[in-house]
Tab-separated table of C-alpha atoms in Angstrom:
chain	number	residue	atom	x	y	z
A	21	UNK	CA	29.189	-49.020	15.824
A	22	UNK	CA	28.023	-51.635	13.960
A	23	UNK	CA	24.861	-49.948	12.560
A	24	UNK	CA	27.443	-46.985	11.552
A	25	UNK	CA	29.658	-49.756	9.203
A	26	UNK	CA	25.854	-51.100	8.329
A	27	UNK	CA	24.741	-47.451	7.229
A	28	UNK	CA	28.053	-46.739	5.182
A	29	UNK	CA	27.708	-50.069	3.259
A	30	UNK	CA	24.675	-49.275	2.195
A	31	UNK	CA	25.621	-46.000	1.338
A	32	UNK	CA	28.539	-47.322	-0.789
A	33	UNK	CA	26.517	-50.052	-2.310
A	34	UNK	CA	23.910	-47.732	-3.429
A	35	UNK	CA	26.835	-45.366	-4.994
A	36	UNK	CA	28.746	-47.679	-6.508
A	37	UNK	CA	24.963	-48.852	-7.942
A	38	UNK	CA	24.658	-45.189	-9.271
A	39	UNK	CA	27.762	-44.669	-10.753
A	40	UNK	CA	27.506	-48.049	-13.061
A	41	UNK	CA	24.107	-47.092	-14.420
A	42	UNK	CA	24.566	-43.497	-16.359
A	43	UNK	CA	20.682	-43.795	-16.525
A	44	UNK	CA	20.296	-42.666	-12.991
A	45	UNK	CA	22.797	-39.777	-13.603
A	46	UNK	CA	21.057	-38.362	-16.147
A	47	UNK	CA	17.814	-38.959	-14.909
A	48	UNK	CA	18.744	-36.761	-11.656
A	49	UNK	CA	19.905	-33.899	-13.593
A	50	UNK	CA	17.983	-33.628	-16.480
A	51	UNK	CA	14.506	-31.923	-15.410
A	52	UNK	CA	16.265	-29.433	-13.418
A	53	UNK	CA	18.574	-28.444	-16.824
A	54	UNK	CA	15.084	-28.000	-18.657
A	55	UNK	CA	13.632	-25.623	-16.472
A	56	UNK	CA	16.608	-23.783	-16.293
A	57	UNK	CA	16.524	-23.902	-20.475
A	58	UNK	CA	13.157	-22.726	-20.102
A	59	UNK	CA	13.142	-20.207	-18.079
A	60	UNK	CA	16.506	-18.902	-19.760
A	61	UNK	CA	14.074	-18.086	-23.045
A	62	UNK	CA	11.264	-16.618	-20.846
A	63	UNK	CA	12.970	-14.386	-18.445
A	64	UNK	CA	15.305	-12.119	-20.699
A	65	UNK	CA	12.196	-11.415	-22.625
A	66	UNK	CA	10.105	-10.206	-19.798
A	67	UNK	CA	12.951	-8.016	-18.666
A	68	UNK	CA	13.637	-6.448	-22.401
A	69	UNK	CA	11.094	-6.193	-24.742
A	70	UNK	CA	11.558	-5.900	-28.834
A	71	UNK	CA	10.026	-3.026	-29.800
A	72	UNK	CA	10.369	-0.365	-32.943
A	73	UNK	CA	9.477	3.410	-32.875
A	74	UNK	CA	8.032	5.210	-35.710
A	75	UNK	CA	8.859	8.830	-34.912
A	76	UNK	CA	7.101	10.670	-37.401
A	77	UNK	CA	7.691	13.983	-35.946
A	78	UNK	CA	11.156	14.086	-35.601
A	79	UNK	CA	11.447	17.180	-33.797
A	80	UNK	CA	13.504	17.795	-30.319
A	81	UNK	CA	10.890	17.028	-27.989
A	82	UNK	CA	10.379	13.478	-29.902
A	83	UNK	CA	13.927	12.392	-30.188
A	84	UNK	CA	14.320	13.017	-26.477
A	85	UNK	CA	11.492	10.662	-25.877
A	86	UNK	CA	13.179	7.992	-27.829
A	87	UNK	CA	15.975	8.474	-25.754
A	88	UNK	CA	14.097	8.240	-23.158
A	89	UNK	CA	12.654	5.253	-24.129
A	90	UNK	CA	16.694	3.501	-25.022
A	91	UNK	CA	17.612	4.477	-21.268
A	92	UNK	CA	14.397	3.767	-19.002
A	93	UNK	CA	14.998	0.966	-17.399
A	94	UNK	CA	15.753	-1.212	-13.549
A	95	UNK	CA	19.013	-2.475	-12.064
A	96	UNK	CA	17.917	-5.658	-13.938
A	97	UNK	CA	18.710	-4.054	-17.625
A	98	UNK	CA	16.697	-1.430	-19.947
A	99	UNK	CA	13.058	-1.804	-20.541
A	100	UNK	CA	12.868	-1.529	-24.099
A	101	UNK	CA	14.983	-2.729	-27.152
A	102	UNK	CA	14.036	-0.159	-29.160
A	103	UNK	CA	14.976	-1.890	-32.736
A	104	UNK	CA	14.368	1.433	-35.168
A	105	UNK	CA	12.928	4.975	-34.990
A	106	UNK	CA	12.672	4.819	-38.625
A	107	UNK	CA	8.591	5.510	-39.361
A	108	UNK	CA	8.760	3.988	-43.038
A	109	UNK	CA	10.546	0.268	-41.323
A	110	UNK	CA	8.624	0.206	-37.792
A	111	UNK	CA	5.403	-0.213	-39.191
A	112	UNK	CA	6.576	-3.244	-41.199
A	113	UNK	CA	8.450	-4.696	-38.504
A	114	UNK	CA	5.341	-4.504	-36.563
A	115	UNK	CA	3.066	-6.390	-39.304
A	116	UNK	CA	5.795	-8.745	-39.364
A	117	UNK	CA	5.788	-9.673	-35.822
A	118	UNK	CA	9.567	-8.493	-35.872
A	119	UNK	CA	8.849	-6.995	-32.561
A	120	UNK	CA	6.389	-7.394	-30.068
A	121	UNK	CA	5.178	-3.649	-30.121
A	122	UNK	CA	5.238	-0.327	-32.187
A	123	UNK	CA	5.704	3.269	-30.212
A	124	UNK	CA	3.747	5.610	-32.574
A	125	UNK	CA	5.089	9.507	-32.247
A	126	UNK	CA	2.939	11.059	-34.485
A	127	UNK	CA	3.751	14.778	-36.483
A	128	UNK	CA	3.349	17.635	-34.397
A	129	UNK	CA	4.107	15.741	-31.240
A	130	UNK	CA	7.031	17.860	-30.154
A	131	UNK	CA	4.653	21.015	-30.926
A	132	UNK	CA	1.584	19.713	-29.022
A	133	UNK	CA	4.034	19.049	-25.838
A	134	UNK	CA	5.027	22.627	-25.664
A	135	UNK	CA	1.099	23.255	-25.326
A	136	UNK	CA	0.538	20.143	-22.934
A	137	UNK	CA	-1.356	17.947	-24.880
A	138	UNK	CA	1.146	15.653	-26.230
A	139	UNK	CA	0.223	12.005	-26.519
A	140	UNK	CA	2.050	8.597	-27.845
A	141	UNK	CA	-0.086	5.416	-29.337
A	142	UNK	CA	0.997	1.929	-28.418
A	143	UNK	CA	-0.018	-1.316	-30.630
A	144	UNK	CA	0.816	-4.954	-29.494
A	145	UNK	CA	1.167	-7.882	-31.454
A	146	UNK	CA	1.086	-10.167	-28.297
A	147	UNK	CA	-2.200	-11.853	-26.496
A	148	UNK	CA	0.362	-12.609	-23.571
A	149	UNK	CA	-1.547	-10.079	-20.378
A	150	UNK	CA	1.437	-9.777	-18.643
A	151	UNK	CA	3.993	-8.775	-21.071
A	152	UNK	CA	1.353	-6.185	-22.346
A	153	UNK	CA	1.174	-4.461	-18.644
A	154	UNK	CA	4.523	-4.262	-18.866
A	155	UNK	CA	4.782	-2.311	-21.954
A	156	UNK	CA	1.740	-0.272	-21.268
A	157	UNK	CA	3.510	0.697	-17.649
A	158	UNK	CA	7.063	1.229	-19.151
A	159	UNK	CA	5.643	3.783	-21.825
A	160	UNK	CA	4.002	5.529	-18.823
A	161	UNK	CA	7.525	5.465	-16.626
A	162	UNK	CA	9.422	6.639	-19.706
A	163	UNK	CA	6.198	9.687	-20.391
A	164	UNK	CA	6.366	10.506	-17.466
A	165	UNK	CA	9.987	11.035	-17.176
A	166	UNK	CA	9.809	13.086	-20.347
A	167	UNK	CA	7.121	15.171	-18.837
A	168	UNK	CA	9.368	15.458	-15.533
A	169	UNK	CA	11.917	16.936	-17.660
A	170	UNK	CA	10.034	19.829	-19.783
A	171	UNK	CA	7.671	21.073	-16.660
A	172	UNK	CA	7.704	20.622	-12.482
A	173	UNK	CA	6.785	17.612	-11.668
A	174	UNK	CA	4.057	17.532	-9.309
A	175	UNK	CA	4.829	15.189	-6.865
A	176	UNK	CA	8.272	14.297	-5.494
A	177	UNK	CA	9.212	10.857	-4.512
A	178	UNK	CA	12.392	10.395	-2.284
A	179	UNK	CA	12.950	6.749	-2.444
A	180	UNK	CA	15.082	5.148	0.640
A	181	UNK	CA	16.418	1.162	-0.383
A	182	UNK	CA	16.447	-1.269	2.065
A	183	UNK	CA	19.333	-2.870	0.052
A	184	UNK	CA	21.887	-1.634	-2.056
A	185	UNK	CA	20.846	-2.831	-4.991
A	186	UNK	CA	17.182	-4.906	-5.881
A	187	UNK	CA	17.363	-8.320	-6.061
A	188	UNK	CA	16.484	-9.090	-10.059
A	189	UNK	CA	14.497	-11.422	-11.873
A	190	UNK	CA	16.918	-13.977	-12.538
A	191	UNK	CA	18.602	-14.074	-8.947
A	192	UNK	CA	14.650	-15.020	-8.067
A	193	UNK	CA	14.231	-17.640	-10.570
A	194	UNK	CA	17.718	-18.763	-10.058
A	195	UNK	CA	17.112	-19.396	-6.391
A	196	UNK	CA	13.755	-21.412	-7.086
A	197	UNK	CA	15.770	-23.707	-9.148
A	198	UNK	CA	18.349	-24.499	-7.171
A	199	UNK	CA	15.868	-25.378	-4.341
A	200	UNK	CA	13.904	-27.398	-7.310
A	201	UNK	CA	17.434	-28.742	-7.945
A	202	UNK	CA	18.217	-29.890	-4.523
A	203	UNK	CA	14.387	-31.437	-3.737
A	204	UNK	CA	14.116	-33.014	-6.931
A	205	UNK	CA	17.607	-34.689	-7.039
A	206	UNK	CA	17.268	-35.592	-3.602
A	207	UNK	CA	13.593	-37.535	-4.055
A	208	UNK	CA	14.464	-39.322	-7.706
A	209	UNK	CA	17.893	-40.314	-6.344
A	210	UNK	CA	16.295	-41.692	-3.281
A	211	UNK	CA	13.409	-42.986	-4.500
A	212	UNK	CA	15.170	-45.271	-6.911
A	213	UNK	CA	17.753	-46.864	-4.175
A	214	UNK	CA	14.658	-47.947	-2.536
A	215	UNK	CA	12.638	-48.626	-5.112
A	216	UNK	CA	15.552	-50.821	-6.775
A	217	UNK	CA	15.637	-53.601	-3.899
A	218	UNK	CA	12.171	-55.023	-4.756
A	219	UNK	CA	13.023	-54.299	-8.738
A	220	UNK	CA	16.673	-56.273	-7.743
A	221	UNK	CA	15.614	-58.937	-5.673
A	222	UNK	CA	17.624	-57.844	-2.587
A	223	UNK	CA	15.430	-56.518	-0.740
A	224	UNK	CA	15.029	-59.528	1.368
A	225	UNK	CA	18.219	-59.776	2.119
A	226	UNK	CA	17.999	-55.947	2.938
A	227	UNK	CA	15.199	-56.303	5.777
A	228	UNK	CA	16.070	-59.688	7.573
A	229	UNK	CA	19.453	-58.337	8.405
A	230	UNK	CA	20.475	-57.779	11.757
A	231	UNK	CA	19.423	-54.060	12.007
A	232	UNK	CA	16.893	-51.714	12.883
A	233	UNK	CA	15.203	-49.746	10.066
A	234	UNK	CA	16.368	-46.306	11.279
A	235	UNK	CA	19.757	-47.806	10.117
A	236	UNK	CA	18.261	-48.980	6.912
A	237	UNK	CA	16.556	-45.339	6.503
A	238	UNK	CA	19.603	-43.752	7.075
A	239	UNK	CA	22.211	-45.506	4.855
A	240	UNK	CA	19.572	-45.038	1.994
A	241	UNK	CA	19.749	-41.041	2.653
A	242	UNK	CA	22.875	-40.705	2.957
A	243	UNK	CA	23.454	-42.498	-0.237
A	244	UNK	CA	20.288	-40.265	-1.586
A	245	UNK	CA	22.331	-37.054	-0.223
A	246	UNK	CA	25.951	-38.169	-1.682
A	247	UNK	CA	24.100	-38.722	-5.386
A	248	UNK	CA	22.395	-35.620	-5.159
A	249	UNK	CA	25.710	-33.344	-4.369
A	250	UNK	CA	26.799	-33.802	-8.156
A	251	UNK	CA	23.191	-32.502	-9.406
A	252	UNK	CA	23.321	-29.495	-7.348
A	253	UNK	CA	26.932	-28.377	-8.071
A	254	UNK	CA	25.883	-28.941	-11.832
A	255	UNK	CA	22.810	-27.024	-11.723
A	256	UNK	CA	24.728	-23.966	-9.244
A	257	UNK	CA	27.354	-24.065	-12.299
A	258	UNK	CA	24.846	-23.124	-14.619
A	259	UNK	CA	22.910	-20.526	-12.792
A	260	UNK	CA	26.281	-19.043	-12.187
A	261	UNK	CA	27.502	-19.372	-15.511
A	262	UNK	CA	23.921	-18.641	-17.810
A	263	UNK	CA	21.886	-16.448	-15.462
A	264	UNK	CA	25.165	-14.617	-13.792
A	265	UNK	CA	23.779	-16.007	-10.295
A	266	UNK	CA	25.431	-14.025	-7.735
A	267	UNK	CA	23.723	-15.444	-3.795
A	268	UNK	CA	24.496	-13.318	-0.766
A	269	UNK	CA	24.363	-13.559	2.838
A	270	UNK	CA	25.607	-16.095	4.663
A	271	UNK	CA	27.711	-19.239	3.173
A	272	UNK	CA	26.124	-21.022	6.730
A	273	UNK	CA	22.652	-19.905	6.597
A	274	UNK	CA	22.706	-20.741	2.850
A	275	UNK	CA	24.396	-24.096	3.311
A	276	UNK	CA	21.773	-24.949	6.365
A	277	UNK	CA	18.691	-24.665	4.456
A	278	UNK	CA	20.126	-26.892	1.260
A	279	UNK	CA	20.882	-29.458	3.355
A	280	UNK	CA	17.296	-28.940	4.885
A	281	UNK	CA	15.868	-29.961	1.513
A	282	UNK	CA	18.023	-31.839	0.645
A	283	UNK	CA	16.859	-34.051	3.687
A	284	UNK	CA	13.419	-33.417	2.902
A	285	UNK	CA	13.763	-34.537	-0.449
A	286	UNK	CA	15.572	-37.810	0.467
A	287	UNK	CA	12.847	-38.412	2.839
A	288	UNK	CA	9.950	-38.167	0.573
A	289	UNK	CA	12.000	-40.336	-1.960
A	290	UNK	CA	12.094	-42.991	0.425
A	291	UNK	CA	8.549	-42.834	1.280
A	292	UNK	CA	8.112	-42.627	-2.139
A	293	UNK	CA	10.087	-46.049	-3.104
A	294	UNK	CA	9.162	-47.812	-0.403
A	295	UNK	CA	5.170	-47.550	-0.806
A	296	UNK	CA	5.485	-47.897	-4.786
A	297	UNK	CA	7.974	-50.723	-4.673
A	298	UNK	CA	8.511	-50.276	-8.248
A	299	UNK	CA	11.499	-47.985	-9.924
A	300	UNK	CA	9.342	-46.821	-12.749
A	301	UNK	CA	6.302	-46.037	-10.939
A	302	UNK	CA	8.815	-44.107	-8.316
A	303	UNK	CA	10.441	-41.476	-11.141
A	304	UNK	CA	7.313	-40.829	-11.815
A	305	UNK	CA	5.457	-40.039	-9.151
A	306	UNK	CA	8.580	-37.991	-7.379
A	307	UNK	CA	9.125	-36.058	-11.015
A	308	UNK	CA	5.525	-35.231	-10.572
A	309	UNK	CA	5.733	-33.931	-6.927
A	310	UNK	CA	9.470	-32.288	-7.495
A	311	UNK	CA	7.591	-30.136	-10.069
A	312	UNK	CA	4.448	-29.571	-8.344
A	313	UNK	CA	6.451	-28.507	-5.088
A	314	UNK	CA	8.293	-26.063	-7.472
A	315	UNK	CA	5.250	-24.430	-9.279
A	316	UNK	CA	3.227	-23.913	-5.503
A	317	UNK	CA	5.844	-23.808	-3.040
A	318	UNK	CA	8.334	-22.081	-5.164
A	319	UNK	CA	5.461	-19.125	-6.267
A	320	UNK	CA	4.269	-18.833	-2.606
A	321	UNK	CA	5.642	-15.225	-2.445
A	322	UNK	CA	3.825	-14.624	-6.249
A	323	UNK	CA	0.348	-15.904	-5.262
A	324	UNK	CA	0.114	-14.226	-2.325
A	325	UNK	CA	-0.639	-11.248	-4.042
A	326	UNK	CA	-2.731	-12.680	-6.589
A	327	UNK	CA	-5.241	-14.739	-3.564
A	328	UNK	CA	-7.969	-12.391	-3.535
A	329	UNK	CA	-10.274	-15.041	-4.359
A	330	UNK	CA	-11.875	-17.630	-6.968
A	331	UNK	CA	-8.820	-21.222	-7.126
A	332	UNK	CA	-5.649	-19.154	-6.924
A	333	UNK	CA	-7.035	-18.478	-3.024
A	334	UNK	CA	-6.856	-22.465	-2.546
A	335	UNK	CA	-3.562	-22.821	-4.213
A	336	UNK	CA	-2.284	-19.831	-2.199
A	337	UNK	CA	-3.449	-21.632	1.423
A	338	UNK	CA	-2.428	-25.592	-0.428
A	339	UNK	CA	1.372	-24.056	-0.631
A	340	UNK	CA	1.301	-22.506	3.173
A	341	UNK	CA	0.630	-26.084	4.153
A	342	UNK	CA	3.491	-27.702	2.372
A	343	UNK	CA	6.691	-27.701	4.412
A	344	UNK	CA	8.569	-27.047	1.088
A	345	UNK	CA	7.749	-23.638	0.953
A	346	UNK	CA	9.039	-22.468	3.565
A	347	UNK	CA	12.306	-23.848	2.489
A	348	UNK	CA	11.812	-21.879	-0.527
A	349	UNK	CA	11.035	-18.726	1.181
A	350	UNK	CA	13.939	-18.778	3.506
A	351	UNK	CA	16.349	-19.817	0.942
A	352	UNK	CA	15.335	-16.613	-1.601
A	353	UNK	CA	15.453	-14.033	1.230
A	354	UNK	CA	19.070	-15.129	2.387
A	355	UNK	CA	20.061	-15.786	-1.193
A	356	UNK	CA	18.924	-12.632	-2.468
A	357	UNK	CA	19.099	-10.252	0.734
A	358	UNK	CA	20.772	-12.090	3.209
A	359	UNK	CA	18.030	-11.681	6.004
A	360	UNK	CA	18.122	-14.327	8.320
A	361	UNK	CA	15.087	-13.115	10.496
A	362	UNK	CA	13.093	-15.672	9.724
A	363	UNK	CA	15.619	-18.468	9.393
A	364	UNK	CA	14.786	-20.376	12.514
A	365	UNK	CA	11.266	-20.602	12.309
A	366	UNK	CA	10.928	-21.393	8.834
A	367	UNK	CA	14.003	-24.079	9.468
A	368	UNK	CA	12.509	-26.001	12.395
A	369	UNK	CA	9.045	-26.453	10.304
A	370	UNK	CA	11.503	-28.172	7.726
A	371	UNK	CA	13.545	-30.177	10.038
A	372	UNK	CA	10.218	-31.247	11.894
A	373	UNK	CA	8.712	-32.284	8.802
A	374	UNK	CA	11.991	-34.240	7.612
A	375	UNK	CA	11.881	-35.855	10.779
A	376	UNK	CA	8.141	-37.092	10.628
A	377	UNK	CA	8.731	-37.979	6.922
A	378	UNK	CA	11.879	-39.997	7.914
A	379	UNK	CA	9.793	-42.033	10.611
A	380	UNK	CA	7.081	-42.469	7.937
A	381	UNK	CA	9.704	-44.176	5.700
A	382	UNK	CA	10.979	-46.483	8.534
A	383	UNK	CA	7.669	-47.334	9.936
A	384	UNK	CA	7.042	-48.458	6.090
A	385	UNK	CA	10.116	-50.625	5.997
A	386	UNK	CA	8.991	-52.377	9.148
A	387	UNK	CA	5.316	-53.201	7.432
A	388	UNK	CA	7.018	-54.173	3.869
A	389	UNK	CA	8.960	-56.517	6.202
A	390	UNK	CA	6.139	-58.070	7.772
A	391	UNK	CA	4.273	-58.739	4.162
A	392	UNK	CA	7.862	-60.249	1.911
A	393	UNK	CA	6.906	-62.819	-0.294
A	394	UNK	CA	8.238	-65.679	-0.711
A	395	UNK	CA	9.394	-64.983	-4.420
A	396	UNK	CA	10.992	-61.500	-3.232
């Protein structure tokens, strides 16, 4: 009982702590609100690209293809933003950089497709490979359609979903940051309790008390856990809000792997404080790692198809290592599908490595206990 009252004082110190410094508030929300800004500009562009058509034939055949062209598109949204079909502005719009590409239907297009030999030019104005695949394979959807629509096609395609509808682009990257949300507010806030005794001058007091360091451990997380709830709930708001964040499957399953990092993260923010001693040092190095743990762990699905050799193999095997990703993992496919096949393993490497991380942190209380100075 008494380390229980021991644990919750702690806990309260540390909050009350938190809530008088507006610093540490800000600090905890701040880099996930940045990435969400960033990837807010990225994302809508990769989904929609500006681009302008200048039809120059203007016959049946060639307005259907700009229709085409309007309507092609995912569950996500329509490919293209097709600007103008007007072949005296595209051009300039092009030159500009008013749009990112230029759809070229030359005369006698809608003549040469009743004979087969049609064909469209496309010109970027973008050194960016990815967004250029994506225009080059959209004009081929959106041909091919066309072509689907004056002849046979050749091959049909019956296409059975696994799910209703496919997850998008956002509801991916919104599910990365909300894990990145939960880790990194869990470390920083963490981190800093610890890392504020030795900066305070209590930590002395802190370690000769009466207790055993699982105690100590433990009223720091819990502290780490109650500071973090406010970051999350800010940075859910605005995935729900901005990037129309919709999570399914289970509230459980989905509330069971949060709290999984959010453990995690409190863990590696004690280690964190603990070894570094110092508050500044501590941001650092945990803003560092929150980010890092988002870019491998939080891509693990993306690289895996991309580790066919040369670094991005290395990074690809660094990211299976890291208990983080499999956090990640299990957290988009019962976000975004609500699959919960491979819940259990992928939870019990997380809770294993919280609990190893958590013994790390106490077994470092018990050596910083054994080396206090006498001006601490």
């Amino acid at each position: 009982m008494r380390a229980l009252r021991a644990v919750a004082a702690i806990a309260i110190k540390d909050w009350t702590r938190f809530v008088r410094q507006p610093f540490l508030m800000v600090i905890s929300v701040v880099v996930p609100l940045v990435f969400i800004f960033f990837y807010s500009l990225i994302v809508p562009v990769s989904n929609n690209n500006p681009v302008v058509v200048a039809d120059y034939d203007g016959g049946s055949t060639a307005t259907r293809l700009v229709e085409v062209l309007r309507t092609i598109g995912s569950d996500e949204g329509p490919y293209y933003d097709v600007r103008t079909t007007d072949p005296g502005e595209a051009p300039d719009a092009f030159n500009t950089q008013r749009a990112l590409a230029v759809i070229i239907i030359p005369e006698g297009f809608s003549r040469a497709a009743a004979d087969g030999e049609a064909t469209v030019q496309l010109r970027l104005n973008n050194i960016n490979s990815d967004y250029s695949k994506n225009l080059r394979l959209r004009l081929d959807a959106a041909v091919r359609a066309l072509d689907d629509e004056l002849t046979e096609p050749v091959v049909r395609v019956e296409e059975t979903r696994w799910l209703p509808r496919d997850p998008t682009m956002l509801g991916y990257i919104s599910t990365s940051l909300l894990l990145f949300g939960c880790l990194y507010a869990a470390m920083v806030n963490t981190g800093l309790q610890v890392a504020s005794e030795w900066n305070d001058r209590t930590v002395k007091d802190l370690l000769l008390a009466p207790l055993g360091r699982g105690a100590l451990v433990a009223g720091k997380v819990l502290a780490g856990l109650g500071q973090s709830l406010a970051s999350v709930a800010l940075v859910l708001v605005v995935l729900v809000v901005g990037f129309d964040f919709r999570p399914t499957g289970s509230l459980l399953a989905m509330a069971g792997i949060i709290l999984a990092a959010l453990l995690m993260g409190s863990g590696i923010g004690a280690v964190v404080g603990v070894a570094s001693k110092k508050t500044l040092v501590t941001a650092s190095v945990l803003i560092t790692l929150a980010v890092a743990f988002f870019l491998v762990s939080g891509n693990e699905e993306s690289m895996r198809g991309l580790a066919w050799g040369q670094p991005m193999t290395g990074l690809w095997q660094l990211s299976r290592v890291l208990p983080t990703t499999y956090a990640f993992n299990s957290a988009r496919s019962i976000m975004l599908t609500g699959d919960t096949a491979d819940l259990p393993g992928n939870l019990a490497i997380v809770l294993v490595a919280t609990a190893a991380i958590l013994t790390l942190a106490g077994w470092l209380l018990r050596r910083a206990y054994s080396q206090l100075s006498g001006g601490q």
